Amino acid sequence: GLLLDLRKSLPNDLRPTLAYASLLEQTGRTDQAIATLRQEIEKPGSNNRLRLALAGIACRSRQYDVASNEYKTILTKDPNDY
């Protein structure tokens, strides 16, 4: 689809990945949305926006342990940002 093509053609732009994860969540594929974000987080130079998105999806799907871990990681990595 279009979002997958955009993710490939714009690897440094987070917007297609965030939109794709949101679409997956909205269509009931929460586990796939979380997996997609985790893959991106593992890449060098990942951004806290990805972790925030992952934590939000985890909260909405009642995976509070996952959300808590992501929030803790964000605060540990960049305590002055939040």
PDB file of C-alpha atoms in Angstrom:
ATOM      1  CA  GLY A   1       0.000   0.000   0.000  1.00  0.00           C
ATOM      2  CA  LEU A   2       0.817   3.641  -0.105  1.00  0.00           C
ATOM      3  CA  LEU A   3       2.035   3.890   3.501  1.00  0.00           C
ATOM      4  CA  LEU A   4       4.395   0.960   3.049  1.00  0.00           C
ATOM      5  CA  ASP A   5       5.796   2.567  -0.102  1.00  0.00           C
ATOM      6  CA  LEU A   6       6.249   5.870   1.738  1.00  0.00           C
ATOM      7  CA  ARG A   7       8.008   4.118   4.621  1.00  0.00           C
ATOM      8  CA  LYS A   8      10.479   2.611   2.156  1.00  0.00           C
ATOM      9  CA  SER A   9      11.052   5.755   0.145  1.00  0.00           C
ATOM     10  CA  LEU A  10      11.316   8.052   3.193  1.00  0.00           C
ATOM     11  CA  PRO A  11      13.241   5.974   5.745  1.00  0.00           C
ATOM     12  CA  ASN A  12      14.205   9.001   7.865  1.00  0.00           C
ATOM     13  CA  ASP A  13      10.684  10.432   8.034  1.00  0.00           C
ATOM     14  CA  LEU A  14       8.681   9.112  10.993  1.00  0.00           C
ATOM     15  CA  ARG A  15       5.291  10.223   9.693  1.00  0.00           C
ATOM     16  CA  PRO A  16       4.615   7.245   7.386  1.00  0.00           C
ATOM     17  CA  THR A  17       5.583   4.797  10.146  1.00  0.00           C
ATOM     18  CA  LEU A  18       3.441   6.568  12.730  1.00  0.00           C
ATOM     19  CA  ALA A  19       0.505   6.696  10.318  1.00  0.00           C
ATOM     20  CA  TYR A  20       0.931   3.019   9.465  1.00  0.00           C
ATOM     21  CA  ALA A  21       1.028   2.021  13.136  1.00  0.00           C
ATOM     22  CA  SER A  22      -2.069   4.126  13.779  1.00  0.00           C
ATOM     23  CA  LEU A  23      -3.882   2.487  10.877  1.00  0.00           C
ATOM     24  CA  LEU A  24      -2.970  -0.956  12.174  1.00  0.00           C
ATOM     25  CA  GLU A  25      -4.277  -0.054  15.613  1.00  0.00           C
ATOM     26  CA  GLN A  26      -7.516   1.375  14.241  1.00  0.00           C
ATOM     27  CA  THR A  27      -8.152  -1.807  12.275  1.00  0.00           C
ATOM     28  CA  GLY A  28      -7.683  -4.027  15.307  1.00  0.00           C
ATOM     29  CA  ARG A  29      -4.126  -5.138  14.569  1.00  0.00           C
ATOM     30  CA  THR A  30      -2.633  -3.771  17.761  1.00  0.00           C
ATOM     31  CA  ASP A  31       0.042  -6.437  18.082  1.00  0.00           C
ATOM     32  CA  GLN A  32       1.235  -5.698  14.560  1.00  0.00           C
ATOM     33  CA  ALA A  33       1.252  -1.952  15.290  1.00  0.00           C
ATOM     34  CA  ILE A  34       3.400  -2.518  18.376  1.00  0.00           C
ATOM     35  CA  ALA A  35       5.728  -4.842  16.475  1.00  0.00           C
ATOM     36  CA  THR A  36       6.123  -2.274  13.687  1.00  0.00           C
ATOM     37  CA  LEU A  37       7.073   0.444  16.138  1.00  0.00           C
ATOM     38  CA  ARG A  38       9.454  -1.854  18.001  1.00  0.00           C
ATOM     39  CA  GLN A  39      11.240  -2.639  14.727  1.00  0.00           C
ATOM     40  CA  GLU A  40      11.704   1.045  14.036  1.00  0.00           C
ATOM     41  CA  ILE A  41      12.865   1.743  17.597  1.00  0.00           C
ATOM     42  CA  GLU A  42      15.643  -0.824  17.191  1.00  0.00           C
ATOM     43  CA  LYS A  43      17.135   1.104  14.265  1.00  0.00           C
ATOM     44  CA  PRO A  44      20.027   3.476  14.943  1.00  0.00           C
ATOM     45  CA  GLY A  45      18.982   7.033  15.668  1.00  0.00           C
ATOM     46  CA  SER A  46      15.440   6.145  16.693  1.00  0.00           C
ATOM     47  CA  ASN A  47      13.288   8.881  18.125  1.00  0.00           C
ATOM     48  CA  ASN A  48      11.242   9.141  21.319  1.00  0.00           C
ATOM     49  CA  ARG A  49       8.173   9.913  19.205  1.00  0.00           C
ATOM     50  CA  LEU A  50       8.173   6.248  18.226  1.00  0.00           C
ATOM     51  CA  ARG A  51       8.318   5.188  21.883  1.00  0.00           C
ATOM     52  CA  LEU A  52       5.518   7.606  22.760  1.00  0.00           C
ATOM     53  CA  ALA A  53       3.370   6.187  19.975  1.00  0.00           C
ATOM     54  CA  LEU A  54       4.111   2.644  21.127  1.00  0.00           C
ATOM     55  CA  ALA A  55       3.256   3.544  24.731  1.00  0.00           C
ATOM     56  CA  GLY A  56      -0.005   5.157  23.626  1.00  0.00           C
ATOM     57  CA  ILE A  57      -1.080   2.124  21.635  1.00  0.00           C
ATOM     58  CA  ALA A  58      -0.108  -0.137  24.523  1.00  0.00           C
ATOM     59  CA  CYS A  59      -2.178   1.949  26.965  1.00  0.00           C
ATOM     60  CA  ARG A  60      -5.224   1.945  24.716  1.00  0.00           C
ATOM     61  CA  SER A  61      -4.962  -1.826  24.348  1.00  0.00           C
ATOM     62  CA  ARG A  62      -4.538  -2.243  28.119  1.00  0.00           C
ATOM     63  CA  GLN A  63      -0.978  -3.479  27.867  1.00  0.00           C
ATOM     64  CA  TYR A  64       0.034  -1.304  30.784  1.00  0.00           C
ATOM     65  CA  ASP A  65       3.313  -3.099  31.473  1.00  0.00           C
ATOM     66  CA  VAL A  66       4.486  -2.391  27.916  1.00  0.00           C
ATOM     67  CA  ALA A  67       3.397   1.253  28.172  1.00  0.00           C
ATOM     68  CA  SER A  68       5.076   1.680  31.548  1.00  0.00           C
ATOM     69  CA  ASN A  69       8.356   0.265  30.254  1.00  0.00           C
ATOM     70  CA  GLU A  70       8.331   2.620  27.269  1.00  0.00           C
ATOM     71  CA  TYR A  71       7.598   5.685  29.415  1.00  0.00           C
ATOM     72  CA  LYS A  72      10.388   4.704  31.820  1.00  0.00           C
ATOM     73  CA  THR A  73      12.809   4.287  28.918  1.00  0.00           C
ATOM     74  CA  ILE A  74      11.900   7.711  27.559  1.00  0.00           C
ATOM     75  CA  LEU A  75      12.454   9.340  30.939  1.00  0.00           C
ATOM     76  CA  THR A  76      15.729   7.501  31.448  1.00  0.00           C
ATOM     77  CA  LYS A  77      17.111   8.390  28.006  1.00  0.00           C
ATOM     78  CA  ASP A  78      16.012  12.032  27.965  1.00  0.00           C
ATOM     79  CA  PRO A  79      14.920  13.178  31.437  1.00  0.00           C
ATOM     80  CA  ASN A  80      15.092  16.867  30.496  1.00  0.00           C
ATOM     81  CA  ASP A  81      12.753  16.504  27.527  1.00  0.00           C
ATOM     82  CA  TYR A  82       9.698  15.551  29.591  1.00  0.00           C
TER      83      TYR A  82
END
